[in-house]
Each structure stands twice: as C-alpha cells, then as structure tokens.
Coordinates of C-alpha atoms in Angstrom, one line a residue:
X130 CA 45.2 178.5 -110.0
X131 CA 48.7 179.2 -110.1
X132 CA 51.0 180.6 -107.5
X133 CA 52.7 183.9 -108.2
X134 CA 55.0 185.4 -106.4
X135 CA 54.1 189.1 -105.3
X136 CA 56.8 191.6 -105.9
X137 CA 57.5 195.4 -104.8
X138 CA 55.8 196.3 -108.6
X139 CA 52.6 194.8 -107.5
X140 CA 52.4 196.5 -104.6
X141 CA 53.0 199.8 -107.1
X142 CA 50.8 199.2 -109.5
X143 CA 48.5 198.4 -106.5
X144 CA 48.6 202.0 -105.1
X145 CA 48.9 203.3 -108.6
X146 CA 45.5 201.8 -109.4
X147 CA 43.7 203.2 -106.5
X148 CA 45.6 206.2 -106.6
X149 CA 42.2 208.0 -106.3
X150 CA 40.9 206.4 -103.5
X151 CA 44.4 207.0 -101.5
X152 CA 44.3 210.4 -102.3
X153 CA 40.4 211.4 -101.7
X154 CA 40.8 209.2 -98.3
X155 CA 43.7 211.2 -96.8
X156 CA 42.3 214.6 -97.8
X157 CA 38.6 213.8 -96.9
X158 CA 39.8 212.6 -93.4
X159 CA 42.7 215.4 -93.2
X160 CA 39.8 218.1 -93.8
X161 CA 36.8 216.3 -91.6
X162 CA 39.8 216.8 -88.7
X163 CA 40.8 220.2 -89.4
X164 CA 37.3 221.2 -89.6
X165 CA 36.5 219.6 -86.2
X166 CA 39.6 221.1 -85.0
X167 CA 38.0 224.1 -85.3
X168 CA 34.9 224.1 -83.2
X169 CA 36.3 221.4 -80.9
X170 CA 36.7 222.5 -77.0
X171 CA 40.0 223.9 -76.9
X172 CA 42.4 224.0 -73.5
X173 CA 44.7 226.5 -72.2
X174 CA 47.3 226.2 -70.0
X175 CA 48.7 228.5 -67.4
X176 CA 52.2 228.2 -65.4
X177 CA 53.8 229.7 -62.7
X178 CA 57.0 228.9 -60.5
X179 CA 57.8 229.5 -57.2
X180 CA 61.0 229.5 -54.9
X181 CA 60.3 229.4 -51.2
X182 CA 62.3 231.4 -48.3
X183 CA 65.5 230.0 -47.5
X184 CA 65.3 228.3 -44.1
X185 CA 67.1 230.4 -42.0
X186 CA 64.3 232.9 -42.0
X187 CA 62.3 230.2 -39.8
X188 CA 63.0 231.2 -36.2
X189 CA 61.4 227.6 -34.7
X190 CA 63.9 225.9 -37.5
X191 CA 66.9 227.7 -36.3
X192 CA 65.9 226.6 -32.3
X193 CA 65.3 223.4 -33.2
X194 CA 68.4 222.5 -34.7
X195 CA 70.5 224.2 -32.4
X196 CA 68.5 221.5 -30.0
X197 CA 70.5 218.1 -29.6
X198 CA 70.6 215.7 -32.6
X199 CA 69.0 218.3 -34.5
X200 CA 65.9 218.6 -32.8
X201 CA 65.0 214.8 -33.8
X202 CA 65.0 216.0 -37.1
X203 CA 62.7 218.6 -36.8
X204 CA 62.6 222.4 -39.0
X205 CA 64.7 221.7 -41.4
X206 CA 64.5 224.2 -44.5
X207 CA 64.1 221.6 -46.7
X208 CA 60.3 220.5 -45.5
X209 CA 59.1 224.2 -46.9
X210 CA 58.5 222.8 -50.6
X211 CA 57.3 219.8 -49.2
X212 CA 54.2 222.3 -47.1
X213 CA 54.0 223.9 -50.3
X214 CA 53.0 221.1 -52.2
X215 CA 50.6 219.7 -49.2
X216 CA 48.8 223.0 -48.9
X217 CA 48.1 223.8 -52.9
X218 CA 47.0 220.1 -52.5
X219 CA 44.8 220.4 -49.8
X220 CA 40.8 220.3 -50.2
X221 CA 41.2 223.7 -48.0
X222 CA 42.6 225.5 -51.3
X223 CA 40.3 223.4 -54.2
X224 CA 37.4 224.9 -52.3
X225 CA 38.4 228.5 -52.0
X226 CA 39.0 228.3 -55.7
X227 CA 36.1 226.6 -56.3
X228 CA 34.0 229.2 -54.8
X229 CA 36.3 232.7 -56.1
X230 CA 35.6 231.2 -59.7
X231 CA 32.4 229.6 -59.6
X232 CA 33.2 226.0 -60.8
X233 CA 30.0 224.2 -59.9
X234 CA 28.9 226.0 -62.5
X235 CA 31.4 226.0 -65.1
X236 CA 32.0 222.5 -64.9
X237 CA 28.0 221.5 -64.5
X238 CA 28.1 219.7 -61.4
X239 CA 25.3 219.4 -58.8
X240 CA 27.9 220.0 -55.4
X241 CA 31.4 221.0 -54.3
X242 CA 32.8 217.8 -54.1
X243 CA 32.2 216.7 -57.7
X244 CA 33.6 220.4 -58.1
X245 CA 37.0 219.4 -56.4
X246 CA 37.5 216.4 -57.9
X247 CA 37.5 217.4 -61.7
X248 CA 39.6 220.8 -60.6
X249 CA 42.1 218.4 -59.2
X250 CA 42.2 216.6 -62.9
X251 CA 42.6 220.0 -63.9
X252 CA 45.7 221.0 -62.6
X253 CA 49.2 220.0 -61.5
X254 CA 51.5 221.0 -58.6
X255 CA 55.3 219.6 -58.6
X256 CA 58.6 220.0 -57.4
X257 CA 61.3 220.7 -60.0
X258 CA 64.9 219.4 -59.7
X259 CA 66.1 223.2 -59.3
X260 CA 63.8 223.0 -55.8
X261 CA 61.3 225.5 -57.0
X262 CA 57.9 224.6 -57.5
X263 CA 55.6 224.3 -60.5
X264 CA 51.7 225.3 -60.7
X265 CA 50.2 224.6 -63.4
X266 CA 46.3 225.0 -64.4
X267 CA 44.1 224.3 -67.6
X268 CA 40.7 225.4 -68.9
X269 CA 38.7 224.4 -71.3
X270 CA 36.1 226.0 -73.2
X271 CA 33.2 224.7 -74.2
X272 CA 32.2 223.1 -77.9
X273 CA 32.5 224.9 -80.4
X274 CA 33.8 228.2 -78.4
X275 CA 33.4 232.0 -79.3
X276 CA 35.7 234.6 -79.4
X277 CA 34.5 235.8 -76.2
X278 CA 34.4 232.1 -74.2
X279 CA 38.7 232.1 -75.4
X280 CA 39.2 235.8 -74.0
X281 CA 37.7 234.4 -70.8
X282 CA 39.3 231.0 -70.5
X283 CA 42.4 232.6 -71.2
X284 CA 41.6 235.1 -68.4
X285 CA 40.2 232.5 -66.1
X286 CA 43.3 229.9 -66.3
X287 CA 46.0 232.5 -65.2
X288 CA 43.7 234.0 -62.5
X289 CA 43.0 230.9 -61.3
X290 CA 46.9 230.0 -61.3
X291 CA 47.7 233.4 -59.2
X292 CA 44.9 232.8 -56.7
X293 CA 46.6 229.3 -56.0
X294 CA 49.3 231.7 -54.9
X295 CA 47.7 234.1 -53.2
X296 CA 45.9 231.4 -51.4
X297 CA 48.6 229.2 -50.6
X298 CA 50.3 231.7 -49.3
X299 CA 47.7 233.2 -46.9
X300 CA 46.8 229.7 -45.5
X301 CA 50.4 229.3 -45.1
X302 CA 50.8 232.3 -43.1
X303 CA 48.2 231.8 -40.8
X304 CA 50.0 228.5 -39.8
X305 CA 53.2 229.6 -39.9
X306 CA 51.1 232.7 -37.3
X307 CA 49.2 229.8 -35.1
X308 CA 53.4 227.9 -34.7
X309 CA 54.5 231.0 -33.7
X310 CA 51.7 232.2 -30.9
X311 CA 52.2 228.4 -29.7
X312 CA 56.0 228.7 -29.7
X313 CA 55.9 232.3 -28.1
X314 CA 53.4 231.3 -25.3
X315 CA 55.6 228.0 -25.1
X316 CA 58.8 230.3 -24.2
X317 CA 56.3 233.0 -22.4
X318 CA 55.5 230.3 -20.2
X319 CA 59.3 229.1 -19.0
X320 CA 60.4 233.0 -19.4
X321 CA 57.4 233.6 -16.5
X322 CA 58.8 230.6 -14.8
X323 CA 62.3 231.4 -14.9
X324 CA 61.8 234.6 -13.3
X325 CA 59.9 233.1 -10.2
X326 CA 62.7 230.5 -10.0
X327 CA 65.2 233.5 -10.2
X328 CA 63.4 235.0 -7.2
X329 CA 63.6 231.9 -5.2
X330 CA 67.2 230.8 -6.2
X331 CA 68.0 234.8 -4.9
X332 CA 65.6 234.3 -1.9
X333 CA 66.9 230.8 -0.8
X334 CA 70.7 232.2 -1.1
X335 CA 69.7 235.1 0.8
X336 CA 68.6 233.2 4.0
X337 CA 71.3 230.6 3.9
X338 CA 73.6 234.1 4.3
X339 CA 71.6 235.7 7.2
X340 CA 71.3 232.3 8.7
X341 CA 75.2 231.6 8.6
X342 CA 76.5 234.9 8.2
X343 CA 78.0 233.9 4.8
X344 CA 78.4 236.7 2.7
X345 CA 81.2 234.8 0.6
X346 CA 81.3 231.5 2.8
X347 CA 84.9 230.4 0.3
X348 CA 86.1 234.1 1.3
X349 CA 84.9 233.4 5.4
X350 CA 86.5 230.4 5.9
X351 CA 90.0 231.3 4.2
X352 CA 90.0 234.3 6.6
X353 CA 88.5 232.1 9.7
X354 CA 92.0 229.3 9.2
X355 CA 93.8 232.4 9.1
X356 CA 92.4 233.8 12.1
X357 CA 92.3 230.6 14.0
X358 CA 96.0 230.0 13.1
X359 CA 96.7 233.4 15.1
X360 CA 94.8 232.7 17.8
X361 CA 96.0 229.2 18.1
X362 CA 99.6 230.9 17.7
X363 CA 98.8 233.3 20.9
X364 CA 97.5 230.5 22.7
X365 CA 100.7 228.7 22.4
X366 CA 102.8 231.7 23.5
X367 CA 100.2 232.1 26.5
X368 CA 100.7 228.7 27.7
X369 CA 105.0 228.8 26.9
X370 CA 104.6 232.5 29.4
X371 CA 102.4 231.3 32.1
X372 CA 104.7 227.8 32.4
X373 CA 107.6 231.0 32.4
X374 CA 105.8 232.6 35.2
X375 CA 105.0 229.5 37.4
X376 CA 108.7 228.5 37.7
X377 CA 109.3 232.1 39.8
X378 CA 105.9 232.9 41.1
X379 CA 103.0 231.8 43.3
X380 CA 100.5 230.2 41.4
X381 CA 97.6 232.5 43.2
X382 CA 99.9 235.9 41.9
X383 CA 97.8 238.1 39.9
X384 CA 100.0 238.1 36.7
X385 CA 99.6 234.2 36.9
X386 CA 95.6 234.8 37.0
X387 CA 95.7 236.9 34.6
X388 CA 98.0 234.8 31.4
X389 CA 95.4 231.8 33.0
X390 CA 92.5 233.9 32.2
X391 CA 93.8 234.9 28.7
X392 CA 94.8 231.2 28.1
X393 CA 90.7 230.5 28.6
X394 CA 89.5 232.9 26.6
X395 CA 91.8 232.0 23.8
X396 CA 90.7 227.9 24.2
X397 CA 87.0 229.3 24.5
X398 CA 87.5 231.2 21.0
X399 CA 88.9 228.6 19.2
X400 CA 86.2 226.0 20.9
X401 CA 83.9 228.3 19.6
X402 CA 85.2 229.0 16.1
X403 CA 85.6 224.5 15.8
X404 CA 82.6 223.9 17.5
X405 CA 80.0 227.0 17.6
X406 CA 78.6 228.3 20.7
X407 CA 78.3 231.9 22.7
X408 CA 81.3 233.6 20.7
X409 CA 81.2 237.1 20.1
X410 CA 80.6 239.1 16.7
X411 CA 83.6 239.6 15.6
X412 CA 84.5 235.6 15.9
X413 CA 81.0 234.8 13.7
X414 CA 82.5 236.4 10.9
X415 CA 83.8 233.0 10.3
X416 CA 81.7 229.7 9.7
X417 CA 82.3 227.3 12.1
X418 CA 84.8 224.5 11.2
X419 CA 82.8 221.5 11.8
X420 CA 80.1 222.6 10.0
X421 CA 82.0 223.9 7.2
X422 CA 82.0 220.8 4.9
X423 CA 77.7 220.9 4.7
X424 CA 77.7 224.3 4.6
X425 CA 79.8 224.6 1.5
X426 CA 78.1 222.0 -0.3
X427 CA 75.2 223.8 0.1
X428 CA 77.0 227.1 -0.4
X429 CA 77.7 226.1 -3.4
X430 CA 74.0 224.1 -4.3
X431 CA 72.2 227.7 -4.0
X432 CA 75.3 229.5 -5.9
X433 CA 74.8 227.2 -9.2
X434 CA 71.3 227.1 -8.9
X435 CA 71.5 231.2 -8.9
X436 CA 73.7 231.3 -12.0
X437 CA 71.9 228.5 -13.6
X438 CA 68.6 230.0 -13.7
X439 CA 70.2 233.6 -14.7
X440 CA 71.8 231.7 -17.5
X441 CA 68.8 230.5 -18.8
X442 CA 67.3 233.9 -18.4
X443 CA 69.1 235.3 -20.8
X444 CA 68.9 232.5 -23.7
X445 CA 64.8 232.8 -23.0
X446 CA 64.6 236.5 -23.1
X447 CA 66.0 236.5 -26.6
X448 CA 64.2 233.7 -27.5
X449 CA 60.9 235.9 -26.3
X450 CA 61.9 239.0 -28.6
X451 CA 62.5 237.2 -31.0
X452 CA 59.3 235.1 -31.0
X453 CA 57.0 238.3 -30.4
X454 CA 58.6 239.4 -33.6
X455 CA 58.0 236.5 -35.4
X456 CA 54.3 236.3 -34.2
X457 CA 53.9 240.1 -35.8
X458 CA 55.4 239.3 -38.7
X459 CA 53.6 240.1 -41.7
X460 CA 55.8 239.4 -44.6
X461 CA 55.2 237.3 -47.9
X462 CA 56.2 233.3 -47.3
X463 CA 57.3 232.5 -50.8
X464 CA 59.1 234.2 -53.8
X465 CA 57.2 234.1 -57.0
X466 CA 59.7 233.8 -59.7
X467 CA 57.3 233.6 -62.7
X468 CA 53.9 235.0 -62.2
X469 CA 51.0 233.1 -64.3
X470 CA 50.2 235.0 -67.2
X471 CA 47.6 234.8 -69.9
X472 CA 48.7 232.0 -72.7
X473 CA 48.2 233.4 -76.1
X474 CA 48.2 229.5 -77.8
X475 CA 46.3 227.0 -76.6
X476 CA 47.9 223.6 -75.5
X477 CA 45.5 221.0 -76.7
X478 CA 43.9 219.9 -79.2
X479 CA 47.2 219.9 -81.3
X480 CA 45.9 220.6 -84.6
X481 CA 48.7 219.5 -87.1
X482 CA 49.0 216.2 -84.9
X483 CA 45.1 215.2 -85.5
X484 CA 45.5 215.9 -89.2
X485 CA 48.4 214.1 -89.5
X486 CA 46.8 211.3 -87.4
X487 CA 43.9 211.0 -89.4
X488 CA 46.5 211.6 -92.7
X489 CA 47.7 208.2 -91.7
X490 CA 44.3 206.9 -89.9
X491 CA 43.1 207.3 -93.7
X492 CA 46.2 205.4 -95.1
X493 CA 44.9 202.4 -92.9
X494 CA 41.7 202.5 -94.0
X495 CA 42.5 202.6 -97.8
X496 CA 44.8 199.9 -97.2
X497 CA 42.2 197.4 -95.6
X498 CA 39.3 198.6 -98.6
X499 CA 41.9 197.9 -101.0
X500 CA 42.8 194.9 -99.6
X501 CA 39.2 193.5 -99.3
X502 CA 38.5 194.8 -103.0
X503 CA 41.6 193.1 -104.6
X504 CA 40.9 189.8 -102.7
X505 CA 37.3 190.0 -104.0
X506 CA 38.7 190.6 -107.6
X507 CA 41.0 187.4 -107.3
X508 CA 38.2 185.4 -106.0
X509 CA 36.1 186.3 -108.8
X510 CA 38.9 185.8 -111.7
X511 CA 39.6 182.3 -109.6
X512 CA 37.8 178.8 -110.2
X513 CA 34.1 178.8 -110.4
X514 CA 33.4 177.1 -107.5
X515 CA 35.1 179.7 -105.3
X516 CA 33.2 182.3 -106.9
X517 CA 29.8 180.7 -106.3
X518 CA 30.6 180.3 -102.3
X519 CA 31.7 184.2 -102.6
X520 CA 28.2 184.8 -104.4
X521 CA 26.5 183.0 -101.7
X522 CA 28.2 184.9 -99.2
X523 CA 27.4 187.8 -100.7
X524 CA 23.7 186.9 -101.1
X525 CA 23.3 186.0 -97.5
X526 CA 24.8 189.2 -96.3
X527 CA 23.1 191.4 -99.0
X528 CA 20.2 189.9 -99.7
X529 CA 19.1 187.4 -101.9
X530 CA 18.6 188.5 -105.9
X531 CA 14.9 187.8 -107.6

C-alpha cells in the first residue's frame, strides 16, 4: 500500500461524507441536554451586603486607644468585619438557621450536624475590597421541580439570607451587651473605689491639719519666718536697751528687770517657734522650724494624693455614664446596604452552556466514530492479510460466524 499524503480536502470530504452523522449527533446530544435541563434540580442564589458601624461608635475602642501604645492593639474599628465574618461563621448561627427553616429535613439528613455541614457548602460569607461584607446563600430544588417547589426556593433562599442578618446581628448584640456589663462593672468597681480613697485622702489631710495646725502649712511657714524675723528684730533692740540701761543703772533696778524679763520671753518665743514646746496660741499658728522640712514633704504627700484621686474621679465618672449608656443601648450593630431579595433567574444549571457543551461533547464523539469507521474502511480496502487479522478481531469480539 502506498503512502498518501492527507490534505485539508480530505479532511472535507471527510465531514462532508458523514455530514449526517455530525449533524444528527450535535442535535440529538444538544436536545437530550436541553430536555434534562428542564427537569434537572435547579439553584437559586440570594445576596446581600452589609457595611458595619464606623468605629468610633464603640465606647471600649475609643478607651482603649486612648490607653498607651494603643491599648496593645486592642478595639480597633477595623476588627468589626472581621466579628462579622466569625459570627455568620459560627456553628451558633448554622444551627439557628438550621432549626428556623427546617433543614434536616429539606436536605434528608438523620441530625443537625450533617445539617450544618452541607448549609455551610451552601453558602458563602466574604469581605469585599470596598470593606463591606457579602452573604451569599443558595437553594436547590429538588429533581425535576414544580412550579410551586421554585416559588418556595426562591422564597426560602432570600429568607434564609435576611435571617443570617437578623441573627448575626442579635448574637452580636448580646456580646457587644455582655463587653459592656463587664466594662461597666470593671469602671463601677474603681468609681466605688475611688470614692473611698477620696474619703481617706480627705480624712488623712484632715488629721495631719488638726495635728499640726496646718491649715495651709506653705502659707504658715511664710508668715512664721516673717514673724520670727520680728521677734528676733525686738529681741535685738531688747538686748542693745538693756546693755543702754546697765551703763547708768543698778542691775537689780526695776526697769532693768523688766527689758531682762522681756528679753526672756522674746528667746523663749523664738525657742519655741525653732524648737516647739509650751508656746502660746497665737505662736502655734506657725509650724515649728525644725520640723518643717518632714512636715512639708508630707504636706505635700497628702495634698497630691487628694488631687490625684479627685482627678481620677472625674475621668471615671464619665467613663461610668457613658458605660451605663452603652450597657442600655439598644440600637442596630450593622448597616444593611442591600437587603436579600427574591432572585427571579436561577444561577445554575446554565442552560445555553450544557447545550453548547454537549454541542461540542457531540463533535468529539463523531470525531472518534468517524475515525474508527474510516480506519476500518482502509483496513478492509488494504492487503488481504490485514483484513483477515481485522476479521479475526472482529470475530473474537463479536462472535464467531456459523
């Protein structure tokens, strides 16, 4: 046998030849797929979007990053989407919609947990590059579905997308509830403390005063140098008279006695002022010197301590409004920008891309026939001996001929 080179016009005449075959293939298998398209279980799809609250609404987020470092990282506005995604996630959810739409049954399953797992096949929660986030479910009917099983898994798949909402939104409320009752007793707790340590700051002050008769111990001692100054000024003029006086009288005169007597009484006052001891009232207006140092450092100790604690008195009792509001507030925790809504088309089975996949399914399967029958035509228009093993092939395959 000869070789021939095959050209494009074989390959024509080829197709032209089993033109019929082509054409009654690629219908036949276009229609069988249409048909089954038909009666096929169908799915249907349901969307909605969602746009959490902006962060500053968080109350624990704006006190933690007005801690140092940012609170270690903690409240920021930008975890929200990520507890979104978590809770629609969570088995918590899957069950609750397991049970408001009976799934066990619709998807024939002996338990919940067989339930869960093919709802979770079922649907699809992301975040989209605009920071919203995307719900999405799908239903599917049954073989060959009725009018009435569409209407309801039309029905079912967007209800079952809004109750994702609804439910993701009331689980996330009650923790958002439980963070704040733990972050208001948290603050109740230090408020209730800070009020006791008021008390004692305002206590402890309070003795130190009627123990040292300082009212205003920086005020006290300015005025006590100034009054010492005087007397020490008197004393001096007291001494400069009675050395006068000696020069011209008797030592035992009473004028002498008496400028001696005021000279002791002034050294007593000013012993008394440096030193402490029986003075009179007047002179324990005044701290005494020597103790002054201690007594101002702790002067000043209770003073601080007093302002510190009023100072944080009146960052907590903000912070304890404002987390009893919080606690009571009852206010939606995310913005639903497209609400699911019944689809009108189904999303799968794409019916013009199964009949155009069994369109060219058929084109492969006419080639190989053709291919098998035009080898077998060459084999028998070939040598003889070629044609007896086909025969034999054929026999052994088919069965032999009587």
């Amino acid at each position: 046998m000869e070789n021939k080179e095959i050209s494009i016009l074989d390959y024509i005449y080829i197709a032209v030849k089993w033109r019929k075959l082509i054409i009654v293939n690629f219908f036949l298998f276009c229609l069988i797929m249409a048909g089954y398209s038909l009666i096929c279980s169908k799915t249907y799809t349901s969307v909605a979007i969602l746009m959490p609250p902006s962060s500053g609404n968080s109350l624990i987020s704006s006190v933690l990053s007005s801690l140092p470092f940012g609170g270690f990282g903690l409240g920021k506005g930008g975890d929200e989407t990520d507890s979104f995604l978590a809770i629609l996630k969570s088995r918590t959810i899957m069950e609750s919609v397991v049970d408001r739409f009976d799934l066990t049954t619709r998807y024939e399953v002996e338990n919940m947990e067989k339930a869960v797992r093919k709802l979770q096949k079922r649907v699809d929660f992301r975040l989209q590059e605009e920071g919203t986030v995307l719900i999405e479910s799908n239903v599917i009917t049954k073989f060959l579905p009725e009018e009435k099983d569409v209407e309801e898994a039309r029905r079912l798949v967007s209800d079952m997308t809004n109750f994702f909402i609804s439910e993701m939104d009331r689980l996330n409320s009650e923790l958002k509830t439980t963070q704040a009752r733990y972050h208001r007793e948290l603050i109740e707790k230090r408020y209730l403390q800070n009020l006791e340590d008021i008390g004692q700051a305002e206590q402890d002050l309070k003795a130190f005063q009627e123990k040292y008769e300082a009212i205003d111990l920086p005020v006290q001692l300015e005025e006590g140098i100034k009054a010492a100054a005087q007397i020490k000024a008197q004393l001096m003029a007291a001494e400069v008279q009675l050395g006068t006086m000696k020069s011209f009288m008797e030592s035992n005169s009473p004028q002498v006695r008496k400028v001696e007597t005021q000279i002791k009484e002034l050294r007593a006052v000013l012993r008394g002022m440096k030193y402490g001891g029986n003075i009179d009232m007047d002179t324990r207006l005044f701290p005494v010197f020597s103790d002054a140092p201690e007594l101002g450092v702790r002067y000043l100790q209770l003073r601080r301590e007093m302002e510190v604690q009023h100072t944080l008195y009146e960052f907590l009792i903000q912070q304890y409004e404002q987390a009893k509001l919080q606690e009571m507030k009852d206010t939606p925790t995310v913005q639903i920008l497209d609400a699911a809504i019944p689809p009108i088309k189904r999303s799968a089975p794409k019916r013009a891309l199964m009949v155009a996949s069994a369109g060219f399914m058929s084109l492969i399967l006419s080639f190989f026939i053709i291919l098998i029958a035009e080898y077998i035509n060459m084999v028998r228009a070939s040598t003889t001996g070629e044609a007896e093993k086909w025969s034999m092939i054929t026999r052994e395959v088919f069965g032999k001929k009587k």
